[in-house]
One Martini backbone bead per residue (centre of mass of N, CA, C, O) as a GRO file, in nm:
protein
  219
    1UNK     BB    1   1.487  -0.283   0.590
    2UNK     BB    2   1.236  -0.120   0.465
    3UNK     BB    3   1.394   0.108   0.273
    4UNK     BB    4   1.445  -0.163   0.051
    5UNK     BB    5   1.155  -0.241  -0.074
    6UNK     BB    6   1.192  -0.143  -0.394
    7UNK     BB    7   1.470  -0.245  -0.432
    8UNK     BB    8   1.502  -0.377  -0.736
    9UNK     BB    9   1.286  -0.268  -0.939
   10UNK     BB   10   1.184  -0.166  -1.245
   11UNK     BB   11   0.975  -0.018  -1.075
   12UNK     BB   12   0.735   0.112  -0.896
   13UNK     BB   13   0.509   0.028  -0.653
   14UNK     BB   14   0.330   0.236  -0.735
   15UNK     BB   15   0.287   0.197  -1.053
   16UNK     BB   16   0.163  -0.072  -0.991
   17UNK     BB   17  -0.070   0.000  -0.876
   18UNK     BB   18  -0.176   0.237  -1.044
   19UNK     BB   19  -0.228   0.057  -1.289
   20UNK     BB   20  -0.432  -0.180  -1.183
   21UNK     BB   21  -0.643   0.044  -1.139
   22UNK     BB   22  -0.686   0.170  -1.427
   23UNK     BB   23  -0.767  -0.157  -1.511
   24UNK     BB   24  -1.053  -0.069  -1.347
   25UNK     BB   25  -1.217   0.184  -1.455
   26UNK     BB   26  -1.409   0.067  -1.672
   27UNK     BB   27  -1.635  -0.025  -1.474
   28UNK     BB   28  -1.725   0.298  -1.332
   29UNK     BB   29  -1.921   0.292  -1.618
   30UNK     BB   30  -2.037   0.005  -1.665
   31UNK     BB   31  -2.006  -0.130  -1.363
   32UNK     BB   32  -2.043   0.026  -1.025
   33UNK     BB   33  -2.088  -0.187  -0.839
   34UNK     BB   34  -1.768  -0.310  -0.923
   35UNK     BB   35  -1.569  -0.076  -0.847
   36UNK     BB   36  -1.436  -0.098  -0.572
   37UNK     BB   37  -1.333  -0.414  -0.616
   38UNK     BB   38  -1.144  -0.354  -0.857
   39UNK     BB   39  -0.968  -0.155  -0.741
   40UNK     BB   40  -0.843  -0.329  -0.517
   41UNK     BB   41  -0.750  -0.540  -0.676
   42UNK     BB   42  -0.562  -0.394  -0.857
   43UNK     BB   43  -0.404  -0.291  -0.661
   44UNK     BB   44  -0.341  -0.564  -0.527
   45UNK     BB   45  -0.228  -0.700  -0.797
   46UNK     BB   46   0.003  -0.477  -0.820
   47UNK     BB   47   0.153  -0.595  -0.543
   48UNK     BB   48   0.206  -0.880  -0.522
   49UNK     BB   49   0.478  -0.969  -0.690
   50UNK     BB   50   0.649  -0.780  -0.436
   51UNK     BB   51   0.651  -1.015  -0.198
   52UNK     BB   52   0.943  -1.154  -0.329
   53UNK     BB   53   1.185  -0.968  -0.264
   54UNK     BB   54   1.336  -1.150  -0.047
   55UNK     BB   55   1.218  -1.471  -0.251
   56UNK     BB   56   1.281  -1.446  -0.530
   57UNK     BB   57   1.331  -1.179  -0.697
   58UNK     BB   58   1.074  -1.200  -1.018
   59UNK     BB   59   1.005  -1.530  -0.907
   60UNK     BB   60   0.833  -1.653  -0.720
   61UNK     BB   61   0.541  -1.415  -0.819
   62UNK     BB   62   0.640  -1.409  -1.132
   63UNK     BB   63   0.395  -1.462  -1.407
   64UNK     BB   64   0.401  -1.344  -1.727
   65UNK     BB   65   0.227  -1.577  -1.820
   66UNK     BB   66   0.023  -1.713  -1.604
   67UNK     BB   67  -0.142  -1.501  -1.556
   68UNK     BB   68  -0.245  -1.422  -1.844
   69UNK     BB   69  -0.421  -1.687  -1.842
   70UNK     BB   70  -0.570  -1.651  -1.591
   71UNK     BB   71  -0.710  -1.365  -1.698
   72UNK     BB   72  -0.865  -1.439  -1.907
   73UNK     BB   73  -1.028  -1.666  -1.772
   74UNK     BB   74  -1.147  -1.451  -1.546
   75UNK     BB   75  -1.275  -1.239  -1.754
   76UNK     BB   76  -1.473  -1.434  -1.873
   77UNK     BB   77  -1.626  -1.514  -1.611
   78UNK     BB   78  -1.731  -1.194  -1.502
   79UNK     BB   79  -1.870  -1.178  -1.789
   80UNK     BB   80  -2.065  -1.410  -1.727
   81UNK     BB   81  -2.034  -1.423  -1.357
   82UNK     BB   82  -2.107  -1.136  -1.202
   83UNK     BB   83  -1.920  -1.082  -0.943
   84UNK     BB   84  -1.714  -0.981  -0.705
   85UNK     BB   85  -1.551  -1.201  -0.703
   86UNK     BB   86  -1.476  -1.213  -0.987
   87UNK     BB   87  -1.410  -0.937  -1.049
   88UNK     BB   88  -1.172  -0.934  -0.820
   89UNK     BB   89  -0.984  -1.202  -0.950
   90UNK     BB   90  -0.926  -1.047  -1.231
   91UNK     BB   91  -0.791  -0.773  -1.147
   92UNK     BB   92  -0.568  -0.920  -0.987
   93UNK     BB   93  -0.457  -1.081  -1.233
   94UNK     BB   94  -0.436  -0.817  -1.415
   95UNK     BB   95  -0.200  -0.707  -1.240
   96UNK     BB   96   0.008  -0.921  -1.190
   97UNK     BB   97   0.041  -0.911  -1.543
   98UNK     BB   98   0.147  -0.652  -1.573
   99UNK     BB   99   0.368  -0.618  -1.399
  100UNK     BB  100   0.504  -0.900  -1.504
  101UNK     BB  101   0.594  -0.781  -1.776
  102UNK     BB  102   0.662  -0.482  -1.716
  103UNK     BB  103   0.954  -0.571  -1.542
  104UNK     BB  104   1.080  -0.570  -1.872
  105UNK     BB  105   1.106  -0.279  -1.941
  106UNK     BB  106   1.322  -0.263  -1.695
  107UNK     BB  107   1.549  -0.332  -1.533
  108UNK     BB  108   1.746  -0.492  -1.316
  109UNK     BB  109   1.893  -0.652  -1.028
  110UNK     BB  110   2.095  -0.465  -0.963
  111UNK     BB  111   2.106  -0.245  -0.748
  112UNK     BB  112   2.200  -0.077  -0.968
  113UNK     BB  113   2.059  -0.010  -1.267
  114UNK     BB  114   2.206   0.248  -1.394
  115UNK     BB  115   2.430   0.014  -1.498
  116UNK     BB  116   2.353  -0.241  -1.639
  117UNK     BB  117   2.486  -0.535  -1.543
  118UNK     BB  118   2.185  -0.686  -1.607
  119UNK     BB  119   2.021  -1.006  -1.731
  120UNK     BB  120   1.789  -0.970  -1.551
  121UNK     BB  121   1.417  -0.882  -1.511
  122UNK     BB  122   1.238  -1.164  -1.549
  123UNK     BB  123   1.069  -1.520  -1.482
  124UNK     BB  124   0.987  -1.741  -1.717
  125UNK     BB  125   0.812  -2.039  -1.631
  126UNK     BB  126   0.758  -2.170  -1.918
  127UNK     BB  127   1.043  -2.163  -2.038
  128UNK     BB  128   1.306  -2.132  -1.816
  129UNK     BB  129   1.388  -1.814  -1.816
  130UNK     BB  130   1.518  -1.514  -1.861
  131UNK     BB  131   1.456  -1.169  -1.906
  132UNK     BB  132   1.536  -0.903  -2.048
  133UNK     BB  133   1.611  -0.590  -1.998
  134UNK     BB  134   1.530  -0.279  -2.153
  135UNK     BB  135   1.524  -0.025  -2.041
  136UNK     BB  136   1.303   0.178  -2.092
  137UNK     BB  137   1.229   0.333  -1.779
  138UNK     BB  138   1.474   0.214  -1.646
  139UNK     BB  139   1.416   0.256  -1.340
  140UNK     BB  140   1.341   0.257  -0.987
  141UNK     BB  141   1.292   0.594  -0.953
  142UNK     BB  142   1.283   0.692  -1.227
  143UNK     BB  143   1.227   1.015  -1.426
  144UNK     BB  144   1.010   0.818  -1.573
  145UNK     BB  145   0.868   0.652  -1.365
  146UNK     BB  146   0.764   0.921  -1.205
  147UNK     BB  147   0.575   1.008  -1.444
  148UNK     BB  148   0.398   0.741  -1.482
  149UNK     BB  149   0.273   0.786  -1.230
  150UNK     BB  150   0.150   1.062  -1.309
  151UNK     BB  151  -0.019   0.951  -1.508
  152UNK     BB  152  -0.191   0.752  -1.407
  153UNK     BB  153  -0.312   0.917  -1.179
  154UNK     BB  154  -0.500   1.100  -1.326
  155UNK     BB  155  -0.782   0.936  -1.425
  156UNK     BB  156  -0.805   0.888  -1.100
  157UNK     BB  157  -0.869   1.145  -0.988
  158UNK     BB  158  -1.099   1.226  -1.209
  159UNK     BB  159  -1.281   0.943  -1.101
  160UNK     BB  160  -1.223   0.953  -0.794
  161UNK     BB  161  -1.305   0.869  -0.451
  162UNK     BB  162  -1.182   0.901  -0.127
  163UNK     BB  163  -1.002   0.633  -0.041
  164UNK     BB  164  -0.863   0.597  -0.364
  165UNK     BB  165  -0.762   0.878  -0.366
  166UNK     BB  166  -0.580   0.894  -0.136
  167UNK     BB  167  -0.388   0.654  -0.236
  168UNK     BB  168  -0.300   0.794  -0.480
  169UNK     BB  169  -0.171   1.054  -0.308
  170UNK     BB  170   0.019   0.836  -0.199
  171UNK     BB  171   0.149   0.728  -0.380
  172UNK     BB  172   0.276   0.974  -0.504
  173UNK     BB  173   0.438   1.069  -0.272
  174UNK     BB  174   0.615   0.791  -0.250
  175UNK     BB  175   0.765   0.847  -0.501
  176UNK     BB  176   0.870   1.123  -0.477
  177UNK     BB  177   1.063   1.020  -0.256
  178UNK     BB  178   1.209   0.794  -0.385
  179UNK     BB  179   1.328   0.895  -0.640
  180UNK     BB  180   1.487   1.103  -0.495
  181UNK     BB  181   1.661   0.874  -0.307
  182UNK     BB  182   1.729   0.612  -0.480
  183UNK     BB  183   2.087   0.653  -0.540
  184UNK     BB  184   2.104   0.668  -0.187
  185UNK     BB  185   2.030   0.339  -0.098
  186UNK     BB  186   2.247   0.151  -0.193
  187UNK     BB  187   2.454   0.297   0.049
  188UNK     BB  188   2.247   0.265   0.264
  189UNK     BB  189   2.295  -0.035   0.277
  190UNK     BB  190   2.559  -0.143   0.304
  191UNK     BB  191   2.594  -0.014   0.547
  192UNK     BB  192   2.406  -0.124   0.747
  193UNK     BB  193   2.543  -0.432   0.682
  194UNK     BB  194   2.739  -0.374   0.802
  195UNK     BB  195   2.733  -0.251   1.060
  196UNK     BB  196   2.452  -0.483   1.138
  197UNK     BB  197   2.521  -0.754   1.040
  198UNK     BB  198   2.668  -0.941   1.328
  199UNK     BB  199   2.370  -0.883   1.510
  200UNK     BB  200   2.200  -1.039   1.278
  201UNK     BB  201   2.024  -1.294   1.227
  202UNK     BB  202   2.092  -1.575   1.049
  203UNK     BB  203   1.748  -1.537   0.958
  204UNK     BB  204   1.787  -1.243   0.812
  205UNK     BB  205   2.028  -1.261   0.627
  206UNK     BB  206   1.928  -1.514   0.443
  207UNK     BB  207   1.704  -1.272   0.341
  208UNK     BB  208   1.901  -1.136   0.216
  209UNK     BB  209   2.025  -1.005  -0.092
  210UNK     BB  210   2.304  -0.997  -0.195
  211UNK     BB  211   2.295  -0.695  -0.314
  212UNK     BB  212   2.333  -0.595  -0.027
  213UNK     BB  213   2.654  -0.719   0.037
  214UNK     BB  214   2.730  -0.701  -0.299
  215UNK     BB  215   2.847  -0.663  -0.601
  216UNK     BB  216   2.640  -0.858  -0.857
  217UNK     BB  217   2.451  -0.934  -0.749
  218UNK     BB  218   2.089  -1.076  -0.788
  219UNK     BB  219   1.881  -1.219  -0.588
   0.00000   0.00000   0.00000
């Protein structure tokens, strides 16, 4: 079921990487010696917290209060301490803090999020409660979504070369066809799981979030 690794995220996992590397830019200038692993870091920052995709999605990796506290206090060492590790700590925790911020901007958890159905967009860890979305971006892989990564994409490939350039153009790749197809794989998870939901193992099912299953579901 790999073809639904983005569906119902807010943002495209692309637009959250990209992001990630953008606020490692400013290293690129100020201390080039610790630009490879800022840029790294915040890509990898920038995908965390969709690992939880499958095992309660926006709530079990996504942290945007504790995240945002971790990262500043990252950040304070890494400036205090500049070291590979240290600056490599920071850039993780703030591409996943605003990974986990950002989600609050964009659509619900439902299969289909421009139909606005869902009062979920990311869970609070410190209050207790999910955050309400804004649905300023519309949804992931919506024609503004798609703009943010181009946007994004634009100072990194200016400032960028090698591995890291490739990364972004391939993520931009990766945005376009997802955006394009991004409609018809709600009904084409659905099919999927009706059609071969019978012959797969109850442990794989069990993993499947319910809006794959049925519509209104939110897990």
């Amino acid at each position: 079921m790999t073809f639904c690794l983005f569906l119902s995220d807010t943002m495209m996992l692309p637009t959250h990487a990209l992001a990630g590397m953008v606020l490692a830019l400013p290293v690129v200038f100020v201390a080039p010696e610790f630009a490879p692993v800022a840029l790294a870091a915040g890509f990898a920052g920038g995908v965390l917290p969709d690992l939880d995709m499958y095992l309660g999605h926006r709530k079990t990796l996504h942290y945007p209060v504790y995240f945002s506290a971790l990262a500043a206090g990252a950040i304070a060492l890494a400036l205090a301490v500049p070291t590979a590790l240290t600056v490599g700590l920071a850039f993780c925790l703030l591409g996943a803090a605003l990974h986990s911020v950002t989600d609050a901007f964009g659509g619900g958890l439902e299969l289909r999020p421009w139909e606005g159905t869902s009062d979920r967009a990311v869970y609070d860890h410190y209050r207790g409660r999910w955050i309400t979305p804004r649905r300023w971006v519309g949804y992931d892989g919506s024609p503004g979504d798609l703009l943010l990564s181009s946007l994004l994409a634009v100072p990194l490939l200016v400032t960028v070369d090698g591995a890291f350039r490739l990364a972004v153009l391939a993520g931009l790749v990766v945005a376009v066809i997802y955006a394009t197809v991004r409609r018809v794989l709600p009904t084409l998870a659905e099919r999927l799981v009706e059609e071969f939901g019978a012959v797969l193992p109850a442990v794989v099912l069990a993993q499947l979030p319910t809006r794959y299953r049925q519509e209104g579901g939110e897990q």
